[in-house]
PDB file of N, CA and C in Angstrom:
ATOM      1  N   UNK K  99     -19.838  12.199  11.088  1.00  0.00           N
ATOM      2  CA  UNK K  99     -19.082  10.956  11.557  1.00  0.00           C
ATOM      3  C   UNK K  99     -18.619  10.355   9.946  1.00  0.00           C
ATOM      4  N   UNK K 100     -17.101  10.061   9.722  1.00  0.00           N
ATOM      5  CA  UNK K 100     -16.693   9.302   8.319  1.00  0.00           C
ATOM      6  C   UNK K 100     -17.241   8.208   8.043  1.00  0.00           C
ATOM      7  N   UNK K 101     -17.626   7.688   7.379  1.00  0.00           N
ATOM      8  CA  UNK K 101     -17.811   6.440   7.202  1.00  0.00           C
ATOM      9  C   UNK K 101     -16.219   5.190   7.306  1.00  0.00           C
ATOM     10  N   UNK K 102     -15.905   6.156   7.070  1.00  0.00           N
ATOM     11  CA  UNK K 102     -14.389   4.268   7.762  1.00  0.00           C
ATOM     12  C   UNK K 102     -12.828   5.184   7.989  1.00  0.00           C
ATOM     13  N   UNK K 103     -13.315   6.251   7.928  1.00  0.00           N
ATOM     14  CA  UNK K 103     -11.635   7.045   8.519  1.00  0.00           C
ATOM     15  C   UNK K 103     -11.511   8.509   9.956  1.00  0.00           C
ATOM     16  N   UNK K 104     -12.289   7.226  10.294  1.00  0.00           N
ATOM     17  CA  UNK K 104     -12.740   8.125  12.047  1.00  0.00           C
ATOM     18  C   UNK K 104     -12.308   6.623  12.564  1.00  0.00           C
ATOM     19  N   UNK K 105     -11.505   7.299  14.360  1.00  0.00           N
ATOM     20  CA  UNK K 105     -10.791   5.740  15.586  1.00  0.00           C
ATOM     21  C   UNK K 105     -11.864   5.489  16.164  1.00  0.00           C
ATOM     22  N   UNK K 106     -13.024   5.628  16.122  1.00  0.00           N
ATOM     23  CA  UNK K 106     -14.619   4.852  16.411  1.00  0.00           C
ATOM     24  C   UNK K 106     -15.173   3.822  15.461  1.00  0.00           C
ATOM     25  N   UNK K 107     -15.037   4.943  14.067  1.00  0.00           N
ATOM     26  CA  UNK K 107     -15.066   3.614  13.042  1.00  0.00           C
ATOM     27  C   UNK K 107     -14.134   2.484  13.341  1.00  0.00           C
ATOM     28  N   UNK K 108     -12.780   2.232  13.220  1.00  0.00           N
ATOM     29  CA  UNK K 108     -11.715   1.948  12.538  1.00  0.00           C
ATOM     30  C   UNK K 108     -11.583   0.268  14.039  1.00  0.00           C
ATOM     31  N   UNK K 109     -12.140   0.931  15.452  1.00  0.00           N
ATOM     32  CA  UNK K 109     -12.659   0.100  16.746  1.00  0.00           C
ATOM     33  C   UNK K 109     -12.938  -0.909  16.524  1.00  0.00           C
ATOM     34  N   UNK K 110     -14.687   0.186  16.123  1.00  0.00           N
ATOM     35  CA  UNK K 110     -15.471  -1.027  16.173  1.00  0.00           C
ATOM     36  C   UNK K 110     -15.676  -2.259  15.164  1.00  0.00           C
ATOM     37  N   UNK K 111     -14.918  -1.709  13.940  1.00  0.00           N
ATOM     38  CA  UNK K 111     -14.667  -2.728  12.538  1.00  0.00           C
ATOM     39  C   UNK K 111     -13.833  -3.640  12.998  1.00  0.00           C
ATOM     40  N   UNK K 112     -12.893  -3.222  13.831  1.00  0.00           N
ATOM     41  CA  UNK K 112     -11.859  -4.067  14.700  1.00  0.00           C
ATOM     42  C   UNK K 112     -12.437  -5.287  15.651  1.00  0.00           C
ATOM     43  N   UNK K 113     -13.762  -5.215  16.154  1.00  0.00           N
ATOM     44  CA  UNK K 113     -14.511  -6.365  16.378  1.00  0.00           C
ATOM     45  C   UNK K 113     -14.450  -7.805  15.935  1.00  0.00           C
ATOM     46  N   UNK K 114     -14.623  -7.063  14.595  1.00  0.00           N
ATOM     47  CA  UNK K 114     -14.715  -8.863  13.593  1.00  0.00           C
ATOM     48  C   UNK K 114     -13.828  -9.483  13.990  1.00  0.00           C
ATOM     49  N   UNK K 115     -12.360  -8.952  14.011  1.00  0.00           N
ATOM     50  CA  UNK K 115     -11.331 -10.467  14.118  1.00  0.00           C
ATOM     51  C   UNK K 115     -11.716 -10.319  15.535  1.00  0.00           C
ATOM     52  N   UNK K 116     -12.139  -9.820  16.574  1.00  0.00           N
ATOM     53  CA  UNK K 116     -11.820 -10.881  17.723  1.00  0.00           C
ATOM     54  C   UNK K 116     -12.915 -11.827  17.366  1.00  0.00           C
ATOM     55  N   UNK K 117     -14.301 -12.079  17.138  1.00  0.00           N
ATOM     56  CA  UNK K 117     -14.885 -12.929  16.499  1.00  0.00           C
ATOM     57  C   UNK K 117     -14.677 -14.160  15.764  1.00  0.00           C
ATOM     58  N   UNK K 118     -13.711 -13.329  14.735  1.00  0.00           N
ATOM     59  CA  UNK K 118     -12.961 -14.329  14.412  1.00  0.00           C
ATOM     60  C   UNK K 118     -12.281 -15.696  14.672  1.00  0.00           C
ATOM     61  N   UNK K 119     -11.319 -14.839  16.120  1.00  0.00           N
ATOM     62  CA  UNK K 119     -10.814 -15.641  16.910  1.00  0.00           C
ATOM     63  C   UNK K 119     -11.118 -16.034  17.820  1.00  0.00           C
ATOM     64  N   UNK K 120     -12.560 -15.319  18.012  1.00  0.00           N
ATOM     65  CA  UNK K 120     -12.795 -16.712  19.435  1.00  0.00           C
ATOM     66  C   UNK K 120     -13.587 -17.618  18.125  1.00  0.00           C
ATOM     67  N   UNK K 121     -14.057 -17.932  17.405  1.00  0.00           N
ATOM     68  CA  UNK K 121     -14.237 -19.004  15.881  1.00  0.00           C
ATOM     69  C   UNK K 121     -13.795 -19.609  16.327  1.00  0.00           C
ATOM     70  N   UNK K 122     -12.193 -19.654  15.972  1.00  0.00           N
ATOM     71  CA  UNK K 122     -11.388 -20.566  15.597  1.00  0.00           C
ATOM     72  C   UNK K 122     -10.051 -19.551  15.964  1.00  0.00           C
ATOM     73  N   UNK K 123      -8.994 -19.781  16.714  1.00  0.00           N
ATOM     74  CA  UNK K 123      -8.470 -19.383  16.707  1.00  0.00           C
ATOM     75  C   UNK K 123      -6.695 -19.992  16.208  1.00  0.00           C
ATOM     76  N   UNK K 124      -7.183 -20.860  15.828  1.00  0.00           N
ATOM     77  CA  UNK K 124      -5.919 -21.177  15.226  1.00  0.00           C
ATOM     78  C   UNK K 124      -6.085 -20.656  12.623  1.00  0.00           C
ATOM     79  N   UNK K 125      -6.255 -20.210  13.543  1.00  0.00           N
ATOM     80  CA  UNK K 125      -6.885 -19.570  12.000  1.00  0.00           C
ATOM     81  C   UNK K 125      -5.130 -18.882  11.608  1.00  0.00           C
ATOM     82  N   UNK K 126      -4.371 -19.300  10.536  1.00  0.00           N
ATOM     83  CA  UNK K 126      -2.839 -18.203  10.041  1.00  0.00           C
ATOM     84  C   UNK K 126      -3.288 -17.668   9.384  1.00  0.00           C
ATOM     85  N   UNK K 127      -5.121 -16.950   7.923  1.00  0.00           N
ATOM     86  CA  UNK K 127      -4.818 -15.803   8.194  1.00  0.00           C
ATOM     87  C   UNK K 127      -6.030 -15.578   7.589  1.00  0.00           C
ATOM     88  N   UNK K 128      -5.965 -14.104   7.844  1.00  0.00           N
ATOM     89  CA  UNK K 128      -7.327 -13.652   7.522  1.00  0.00           C
ATOM     90  C   UNK K 128      -7.727 -12.561   5.357  1.00  0.00           C
ATOM     91  N   UNK K 129      -8.782 -12.998   5.349  1.00  0.00           N
ATOM     92  CA  UNK K 129      -8.943 -12.165   4.129  1.00  0.00           C
ATOM     93  C   UNK K 129     -10.249 -10.642   4.521  1.00  0.00           C
ATOM     94  N   UNK K 130      -9.716  -9.701   3.794  1.00  0.00           N
ATOM     95  CA  UNK K 130     -10.543  -8.765   3.979  1.00  0.00           C
ATOM     96  C   UNK K 130     -10.583  -8.117   2.900  1.00  0.00           C
ATOM     97  N   UNK K 131     -11.655  -7.268   2.706  1.00  0.00           N
ATOM     98  CA  UNK K 131     -11.907  -6.022   1.446  1.00  0.00           C
ATOM     99  C   UNK K 131     -11.468  -5.253   1.992  1.00  0.00           C
ATOM    100  N   UNK K 132     -10.910  -4.228   1.062  1.00  0.00           N
ATOM    101  CA  UNK K 132     -10.680  -2.619   0.985  1.00  0.00           C
ATOM    102  C   UNK K 132     -11.449  -1.562   0.475  1.00  0.00           C
ATOM    103  N   UNK K 133     -11.908  -1.062   1.434  1.00  0.00           N
ATOM    104  CA  UNK K 133     -13.413  -0.308   0.649  1.00  0.00           C
ATOM    105  C   UNK K 133     -12.526   1.484   0.755  1.00  0.00           C
ATOM    106  N   UNK K 134     -13.467   2.158   1.782  1.00  0.00           N
ATOM    107  CA  UNK K 134     -12.597   2.966   2.265  1.00  0.00           C
ATOM    108  C   UNK K 134     -11.012   3.078   3.487  1.00  0.00           C
ATOM    109  N   UNK K 135     -11.112   1.502   4.164  1.00  0.00           N
ATOM    110  CA  UNK K 135      -9.574   1.201   4.537  1.00  0.00           C
ATOM    111  C   UNK K 135     -10.159   0.883   6.242  1.00  0.00           C
ATOM    112  N   UNK K 136     -11.455   1.281   6.470  1.00  0.00           N
ATOM    113  CA  UNK K 136     -11.748   1.398   7.749  1.00  0.00           C
ATOM    114  C   UNK K 136     -11.761  -0.379   7.999  1.00  0.00           C
ATOM    115  N   UNK K 137     -12.049  -1.413   7.489  1.00  0.00           N
ATOM    116  CA  UNK K 137     -12.265  -2.992   8.138  1.00  0.00           C
ATOM    117  C   UNK K 137     -10.950  -3.376   8.100  1.00  0.00           C
ATOM    118  N   UNK K 138     -10.941  -2.471   7.355  1.00  0.00           N
ATOM    119  CA  UNK K 138      -8.567  -4.184   6.763  1.00  0.00           C
ATOM    120  C   UNK K 138      -7.956  -3.005   8.128  1.00  0.00           C
ATOM    121  N   UNK K 139      -8.310  -2.397   8.262  1.00  0.00           N
ATOM    122  CA  UNK K 139      -7.239  -1.217   9.139  1.00  0.00           C
ATOM    123  C   UNK K 139      -7.455  -1.904  10.579  1.00  0.00           C
ATOM    124  N   UNK K 140      -8.591  -2.422  11.302  1.00  0.00           N
ATOM    125  CA  UNK K 140      -9.534  -2.835  12.232  1.00  0.00           C
ATOM    126  C   UNK K 140      -8.802  -3.941  12.608  1.00  0.00           C
ATOM    127  N   UNK K 141      -9.589  -4.352  11.324  1.00  0.00           N
ATOM    128  CA  UNK K 141      -8.966  -5.677  11.717  1.00  0.00           C
ATOM    129  C   UNK K 141      -7.588  -6.457  12.442  1.00  0.00           C
ATOM    130  N   UNK K 142      -6.583  -5.313  10.498  1.00  0.00           N
ATOM    131  CA  UNK K 142      -5.029  -5.804  10.348  1.00  0.00           C
ATOM    132  C   UNK K 142      -4.861  -5.814  12.320  1.00  0.00           C
ATOM    133  N   UNK K 143      -5.485  -4.079  12.986  1.00  0.00           N
ATOM    134  CA  UNK K 143      -4.558  -3.938  13.551  1.00  0.00           C
ATOM    135  C   UNK K 143      -4.674  -4.696  14.717  1.00  0.00           C
ATOM    136  N   UNK K 144      -5.563  -5.509  14.782  1.00  0.00           N
ATOM    137  CA  UNK K 144      -6.420  -6.293  16.325  1.00  0.00           C
ATOM    138  C   UNK K 144      -5.665  -7.282  16.241  1.00  0.00           C
ATOM    139  N   UNK K 145      -6.028  -8.042  14.729  1.00  0.00           N
ATOM    140  CA  UNK K 145      -4.858  -8.734  14.728  1.00  0.00           C
ATOM    141  C   UNK K 145      -3.766  -8.925  15.138  1.00  0.00           C
ATOM    142  N   UNK K 146      -2.215  -8.137  14.455  1.00  0.00           N
ATOM    143  CA  UNK K 146      -1.471  -7.921  14.402  1.00  0.00           C
ATOM    144  C   UNK K 146      -0.845  -8.528  16.092  1.00  0.00           C
ATOM    145  N   UNK K 147      -1.739  -7.214  17.201  1.00  0.00           N
ATOM    146  CA  UNK K 147      -1.905  -6.559  18.674  1.00  0.00           C
ATOM    147  C   UNK K 147      -1.518  -8.567  18.827  1.00  0.00           C
ATOM    148  N   UNK K 148      -3.286  -8.878  18.922  1.00  0.00           N
ATOM    149  CA  UNK K 148      -2.753 -10.306  19.668  1.00  0.00           C
ATOM    150  C   UNK K 148      -2.234 -11.186  18.845  1.00  0.00           C
ATOM    151  N   UNK K 149      -1.931 -11.629  17.137  1.00  0.00           N
ATOM    152  CA  UNK K 149      -1.660 -13.263  17.511  1.00  0.00           C
ATOM    153  C   UNK K 149      -0.602 -12.696  16.107  1.00  0.00           C
ATOM    154  N   UNK K 150       0.474 -11.843  16.344  1.00  0.00           N
ATOM    155  CA  UNK K 150       1.196 -11.684  14.920  1.00  0.00           C
ATOM    156  C   UNK K 150       1.030 -12.442  14.112  1.00  0.00           C
ATOM    157  N   UNK K 151       1.365 -13.939  14.135  1.00  0.00           N
ATOM    158  CA  UNK K 151       1.921 -14.069  13.286  1.00  0.00           C
ATOM    159  C   UNK K 151       0.706 -14.639  12.627  1.00  0.00           C
ATOM    160  N   UNK K 152      -0.156 -13.994  12.552  1.00  0.00           N
ATOM    161  CA  UNK K 152      -1.670 -14.052  11.570  1.00  0.00           C
ATOM    162  C   UNK K 152      -1.657 -13.420  10.222  1.00  0.00           C
ATOM    163  N   UNK K 153      -1.450 -13.684   9.282  1.00  0.00           N
ATOM    164  CA  UNK K 153      -1.775 -13.124   7.844  1.00  0.00           C
ATOM    165  C   UNK K 153      -2.302 -12.364   7.918  1.00  0.00           C
ATOM    166  N   UNK K 154      -2.729 -11.140   7.638  1.00  0.00           N
ATOM    167  CA  UNK K 154      -3.976 -10.317   7.091  1.00  0.00           C
ATOM    168  C   UNK K 154      -4.010  -9.800   5.633  1.00  0.00           C
ATOM    169  N   UNK K 155      -4.645 -10.684   5.190  1.00  0.00           N
ATOM    170  CA  UNK K 155      -4.503 -10.136   3.719  1.00  0.00           C
ATOM    171  C   UNK K 155      -5.427  -8.645   2.900  1.00  0.00           C
ATOM    172  N   UNK K 156      -5.301  -7.915   2.707  1.00  0.00           N
ATOM    173  CA  UNK K 156      -6.465  -6.757   1.634  1.00  0.00           C
ATOM    174  C   UNK K 156      -6.908  -7.297   0.243  1.00  0.00           C
ATOM    175  N   UNK K 157      -7.964  -7.467   0.593  1.00  0.00           N
ATOM    176  CA  UNK K 157      -8.898  -7.573  -1.274  1.00  0.00           C
ATOM    177  C   UNK K 157      -9.034  -6.817  -1.500  1.00  0.00           C
ATOM    178  N   UNK K 158      -8.893  -6.143  -2.533  1.00  0.00           N
ATOM    179  CA  UNK K 158      -8.882  -4.707  -3.652  1.00  0.00           C
ATOM    180  C   UNK K 158      -9.370  -5.288  -4.664  1.00  0.00           C
ATOM    181  N   UNK K 159     -10.937  -5.090  -5.092  1.00  0.00           N
ATOM    182  CA  UNK K 159     -11.917  -4.748  -6.472  1.00  0.00           C
ATOM    183  C   UNK K 159     -10.428  -4.258  -7.762  1.00  0.00           C
ATOM    184  N   UNK K 160     -10.392  -5.055  -8.720  1.00  0.00           N
ATOM    185  CA  UNK K 160      -9.200  -4.629  -9.563  1.00  0.00           C
ATOM    186  C   UNK K 160      -9.694  -2.378 -10.124  1.00  0.00           C
ATOM    187  N   UNK K 161     -10.563  -2.726  -9.982  1.00  0.00           N
ATOM    188  CA  UNK K 161     -10.852  -1.173 -10.454  1.00  0.00           C
ATOM    189  C   UNK K 161     -11.352  -0.162  -9.672  1.00  0.00           C
ATOM    190  N   UNK K 162     -10.746  -0.863  -7.993  1.00  0.00           N
ATOM    191  CA  UNK K 162     -11.227   0.288  -7.207  1.00  0.00           C
ATOM    192  C   UNK K 162     -10.268   0.061  -6.263  1.00  0.00           C
ATOM    193  N   UNK K 163      -8.890   0.106  -6.804  1.00  0.00           N
ATOM    194  CA  UNK K 163      -7.405  -0.054  -6.015  1.00  0.00           C
ATOM    195  C   UNK K 163      -7.228   0.682  -4.864  1.00  0.00           C
ATOM    196  N   UNK K 164      -8.082   1.161  -4.388  1.00  0.00           N
ATOM    197  CA  UNK K 164      -7.153   2.650  -3.796  1.00  0.00           C
ATOM    198  C   UNK K 164      -6.175   2.390  -2.790  1.00  0.00           C
ATOM    199  N   UNK K 165      -5.700   1.304  -2.071  1.00  0.00           N
ATOM    200  CA  UNK K 165      -4.993   1.239  -0.823  1.00  0.00           C
ATOM    201  C   UNK K 165      -3.734   0.255  -2.171  1.00  0.00           C
ATOM    202  N   UNK K 166      -3.480  -0.187  -3.081  1.00  0.00           N
ATOM    203  CA  UNK K 166      -2.547  -0.676  -3.729  1.00  0.00           C
ATOM    204  C   UNK K 166      -2.415   0.961  -4.255  1.00  0.00           C
ATOM    205  N   UNK K 167      -2.851   2.289  -4.983  1.00  0.00           N
ATOM    206  CA  UNK K 167      -2.366   3.019  -5.592  1.00  0.00           C
ATOM    207  C   UNK K 167      -2.046   4.045  -4.550  1.00  0.00           C
ATOM    208  N   UNK K 168      -2.183   3.729  -3.686  1.00  0.00           N
ATOM    209  CA  UNK K 168      -2.024   4.795  -2.243  1.00  0.00           C
ATOM    210  C   UNK K 168      -0.772   4.236  -2.251  1.00  0.00           C
ATOM    211  N   UNK K 169      -0.270   2.794  -1.202  1.00  0.00           N
ATOM    212  CA  UNK K 169       1.043   2.023  -1.620  1.00  0.00           C
ATOM    213  C   UNK K 169       1.914   2.558  -2.432  1.00  0.00           C
ATOM    214  N   UNK K 170       1.600   2.356  -3.077  1.00  0.00           N
ATOM    215  CA  UNK K 170       2.460   2.650  -5.499  1.00  0.00           C
ATOM    216  C   UNK K 170       3.336   4.628  -4.786  1.00  0.00           C
ATOM    217  N   UNK K 171       1.882   5.434  -4.108  1.00  0.00           N
ATOM    218  CA  UNK K 171       2.418   7.103  -4.321  1.00  0.00           C
ATOM    219  C   UNK K 171       3.165   7.186  -2.692  1.00  0.00           C
ATOM    220  N   UNK K 172       2.963   5.639  -1.431  1.00  0.00           N
ATOM    221  CA  UNK K 172       3.477   6.210  -0.630  1.00  0.00           C
ATOM    222  C   UNK K 172       2.812   6.900   0.786  1.00  0.00           C
ATOM    223  N   UNK K 173       0.616   7.337  -0.482  1.00  0.00           N
ATOM    224  CA  UNK K 173       0.307   8.802   0.365  1.00  0.00           C
ATOM    225  C   UNK K 173      -1.406   8.138  -0.111  1.00  0.00           C
ATOM    226  N   UNK K 174      -2.535   7.947   0.292  1.00  0.00           N
ATOM    227  CA  UNK K 174      -3.766   8.307   0.020  1.00  0.00           C
ATOM    228  C   UNK K 174      -3.580   8.974  -1.573  1.00  0.00           C
ATOM    229  N   UNK K 175      -4.086   8.573  -2.330  1.00  0.00           N
ATOM    230  CA  UNK K 175      -4.546   9.569  -3.885  1.00  0.00           C
ATOM    231  C   UNK K 175      -5.920   9.191  -4.274  1.00  0.00           C
ATOM    232  N   UNK K 176      -6.846  10.408  -5.182  1.00  0.00           N
ATOM    233  CA  UNK K 176      -7.392  10.256  -5.562  1.00  0.00           C
ATOM    234  C   UNK K 176      -7.609   8.759  -7.172  1.00  0.00           C
ATOM    235  N   UNK K 177      -8.437   7.987  -7.003  1.00  0.00           N
ATOM    236  CA  UNK K 177      -8.396   7.978  -8.202  1.00  0.00           C
ATOM    237  C   UNK K 177      -8.995   7.808  -9.176  1.00  0.00           C
ATOM    238  N   UNK K 178      -8.992   7.944 -10.363  1.00  0.00           N
ATOM    239  CA  UNK K 178      -9.608   8.997 -11.538  1.00  0.00           C
ATOM    240  C   UNK K 178     -11.748   8.184 -11.405  1.00  0.00           C
ATOM    241  N   UNK K 179     -11.391   7.210 -11.164  1.00  0.00           N
ATOM    242  CA  UNK K 179     -13.201   6.762 -11.410  1.00  0.00           C
ATOM    243  C   UNK K 179     -12.651   4.856 -10.300  1.00  0.00           C
ATOM    244  N   UNK K 180     -13.688   4.150 -10.540  1.00  0.00           N
ATOM    245  CA  UNK K 180     -14.119   3.045  -9.718  1.00  0.00           C
ATOM    246  C   UNK K 180     -15.492   1.990 -10.382  1.00  0.00           C
ATOM    247  N   UNK K 181     -14.701   1.401  -9.716  1.00  0.00           N
ATOM    248  CA  UNK K 181     -15.604   0.911 -10.989  1.00  0.00           C
ATOM    249  C   UNK K 181     -16.888   0.375 -10.347  1.00  0.00           C
ATOM    250  N   UNK K 182     -18.039  -0.235  -9.789  1.00  0.00           N
ATOM    251  CA  UNK K 182     -19.475   0.029  -9.084  1.00  0.00           C
ATOM    252  C   UNK K 182     -20.065  -1.037  -9.024  1.00  0.00           C
ATOM    253  N   UNK K 183     -19.549  -2.585  -9.284  1.00  0.00           N
ATOM    254  CA  UNK K 183     -19.525  -3.905  -9.602  1.00  0.00           C
ATOM    255  C   UNK K 183     -20.286  -3.839  -7.716  1.00  0.00           C
ATOM    256  N   UNK K 184     -19.082  -3.565  -6.656  1.00  0.00           N
ATOM    257  CA  UNK K 184     -19.223  -3.633  -5.107  1.00  0.00           C
ATOM    258  C   UNK K 184     -19.419  -2.863  -4.604  1.00  0.00           C
ATOM    259  N   UNK K 185     -20.732  -2.029  -4.545  1.00  0.00           N
ATOM    260  CA  UNK K 185     -20.324  -0.152  -3.936  1.00  0.00           C
ATOM    261  C   UNK K 185     -20.090  -0.178  -2.891  1.00  0.00           C
ATOM    262  N   UNK K 186     -19.706  -1.671  -1.914  1.00  0.00           N
ATOM    263  CA  UNK K 186     -19.234  -1.297  -1.411  1.00  0.00           C
ATOM    264  C   UNK K 186     -17.551  -1.040  -0.690  1.00  0.00           C
ATOM    265  N   UNK K 187     -17.221  -0.711  -2.250  1.00  0.00           N
ATOM    266  CA  UNK K 187     -15.813  -1.478  -2.155  1.00  0.00           C
ATOM    267  C   UNK K 187     -15.676  -0.373  -3.352  1.00  0.00           C
ATOM    268  N   UNK K 188     -16.392   0.914  -3.501  1.00  0.00           N
ATOM    269  CA  UNK K 188     -15.884   1.461  -4.402  1.00  0.00           C
ATOM    270  C   UNK K 188     -16.103   3.243  -4.032  1.00  0.00           C
ATOM    271  N   UNK K 189     -14.477   3.077  -3.739  1.00  0.00           N
ATOM    272  CA  UNK K 189     -13.643   3.733  -3.172  1.00  0.00           C
ATOM    273  C   UNK K 189     -12.891   4.367  -3.913  1.00  0.00           C
ATOM    274  N   UNK K 190     -12.983   6.388  -4.149  1.00  0.00           N
ATOM    275  CA  UNK K 190     -11.877   6.786  -5.097  1.00  0.00           C
ATOM    276  C   UNK K 190     -10.754   7.098  -4.218  1.00  0.00           C
ATOM    277  N   UNK K 191     -10.862   6.824  -2.550  1.00  0.00           N
ATOM    278  CA  UNK K 191      -9.188   7.284  -1.444  1.00  0.00           C
ATOM    279  C   UNK K 191      -9.627   6.472  -0.343  1.00  0.00           C
ATOM    280  N   UNK K 192      -8.349   5.822   0.144  1.00  0.00           N
ATOM    281  CA  UNK K 192      -8.878   5.208   1.388  1.00  0.00           C
ATOM    282  C   UNK K 192      -8.228   6.231   2.220  1.00  0.00           C
ATOM    283  N   UNK K 193      -9.148   6.578   3.570  1.00  0.00           N
ATOM    284  CA  UNK K 193      -9.031   6.926   4.368  1.00  0.00           C
ATOM    285  C   UNK K 193      -7.625   7.350   4.552  1.00  0.00           C
ATOM    286  N   UNK K 194      -6.726   8.498   5.516  1.00  0.00           N
ATOM    287  CA  UNK K 194      -5.540   8.625   5.805  1.00  0.00           C
ATOM    288  C   UNK K 194      -4.771   7.481   6.662  1.00  0.00           C
ATOM    289  N   UNK K 195      -5.852   7.880   8.118  1.00  0.00           N
ATOM    290  CA  UNK K 195      -5.935   7.347   8.781  1.00  0.00           C
ATOM    291  C   UNK K 195      -6.032   5.173   9.180  1.00  0.00           C
ATOM    292  N   UNK K 196      -7.049   5.207   7.801  1.00  0.00           N
ATOM    293  CA  UNK K 196      -6.765   3.882   7.835  1.00  0.00           C
ATOM    294  C   UNK K 196      -6.148   3.468   6.563  1.00  0.00           C
ATOM    295  N   UNK K 197      -4.900   4.605   6.070  1.00  0.00           N
ATOM    296  CA  UNK K 197      -3.920   3.922   4.957  1.00  0.00           C
ATOM    297  C   UNK K 197      -3.227   4.114   6.186  1.00  0.00           C
ATOM    298  N   UNK K 198      -2.769   4.922   7.192  1.00  0.00           N
ATOM    299  CA  UNK K 198      -1.415   4.901   8.087  1.00  0.00           C
ATOM    300  C   UNK K 198      -1.655   3.735   8.922  1.00  0.00           C
ATOM    301  N   UNK K 199      -2.614   2.764   9.089  1.00  0.00           N
ATOM    302  CA  UNK K 199      -2.670   1.528   9.948  1.00  0.00           C
ATOM    303  C   UNK K 199      -2.694   0.391   9.038  1.00  0.00           C
ATOM    304  N   UNK K 200      -2.965   0.578   7.576  1.00  0.00           N
ATOM    305  CA  UNK K 200      -2.875  -0.612   6.639  1.00  0.00           C
ATOM    306  C   UNK K 200      -1.327  -0.838   6.813  1.00  0.00           C
ATOM    307  N   UNK K 201      -0.399   0.678   6.542  1.00  0.00           N
ATOM    308  CA  UNK K 201       0.548   0.240   5.966  1.00  0.00           C
ATOM    309  C   UNK K 201       1.497  -0.295   6.688  1.00  0.00           C
ATOM    310  N   UNK K 202       0.989   0.043   8.558  1.00  0.00           N
ATOM    311  CA  UNK K 202       2.107  -0.162   9.619  1.00  0.00           C
ATOM    312  C   UNK K 202       1.844  -1.260   9.922  1.00  0.00           C
ATOM    313  N   UNK K 203       0.832  -2.080   9.594  1.00  0.00           N
ATOM    314  CA  UNK K 203       0.558  -3.329  10.306  1.00  0.00           C
ATOM    315  C   UNK K 203       0.745  -4.750   9.674  1.00  0.00           C
ATOM    316  N   UNK K 204       1.581  -4.580   8.754  1.00  0.00           N
ATOM    317  CA  UNK K 204       1.897  -5.434   7.664  1.00  0.00           C
ATOM    318  C   UNK K 204       1.874  -5.401   6.135  1.00  0.00           C
ATOM    319  N   UNK K 205       2.740  -5.629   5.016  1.00  0.00           N
ATOM    320  CA  UNK K 205       2.905  -5.856   4.218  1.00  0.00           C
ATOM    321  C   UNK K 205       2.163  -6.592   2.775  1.00  0.00           C
ATOM    322  N   UNK K 206       1.615  -6.141   2.171  1.00  0.00           N
ATOM    323  CA  UNK K 206       0.969  -5.768   1.391  1.00  0.00           C
ATOM    324  C   UNK K 206       1.252  -6.483   0.253  1.00  0.00           C
ATOM    325  N   UNK K 207       1.256  -7.499  -0.892  1.00  0.00           N
ATOM    326  CA  UNK K 207       1.287  -8.001  -1.647  1.00  0.00           C
ATOM    327  C   UNK K 207       0.389  -7.374  -3.436  1.00  0.00           C
ATOM    328  N   UNK K 208       0.719  -7.337  -4.498  1.00  0.00           N
ATOM    329  CA  UNK K 208      -0.604  -7.269  -5.282  1.00  0.00           C
ATOM    330  C   UNK K 208      -0.489  -8.347  -6.058  1.00  0.00           C
ATOM    331  N   UNK K 209      -1.963  -8.651  -6.326  1.00  0.00           N
ATOM    332  CA  UNK K 209      -1.395  -9.839  -7.866  1.00  0.00           C
ATOM    333  C   UNK K 209      -2.533  -9.434  -8.366  1.00  0.00           C
ATOM    334  N   UNK K 210      -2.920  -9.650  -9.464  1.00  0.00           N
ATOM    335  CA  UNK K 210      -3.768  -9.925 -10.822  1.00  0.00           C
ATOM    336  C   UNK K 210      -4.421 -11.158 -10.049  1.00  0.00           C
TER     337      UNK K 210
END
């Protein structure tokens, strides 16, 4: 099973959104780290289905920004290299399904 680009992984990661909403149903935004996109996709899909007014903000390391690169290209692309400061998000290419779900679940803005 792939580590992030599989429906069961994405669904499992999305349970974090349920935990967040159980702890505080009045949140107005959620910040989610992006590596391969499983956590971001799962959380974004679930939040947008249950409480679409909540903003889901994807956060990437500048030297491992595979979601930004994919959004710029319109499809997942391979990064030439990634930084290893945060190993869990040091991914050269976002998953195809995770990219699709992230893209349809919201708007993304890149900030430095």
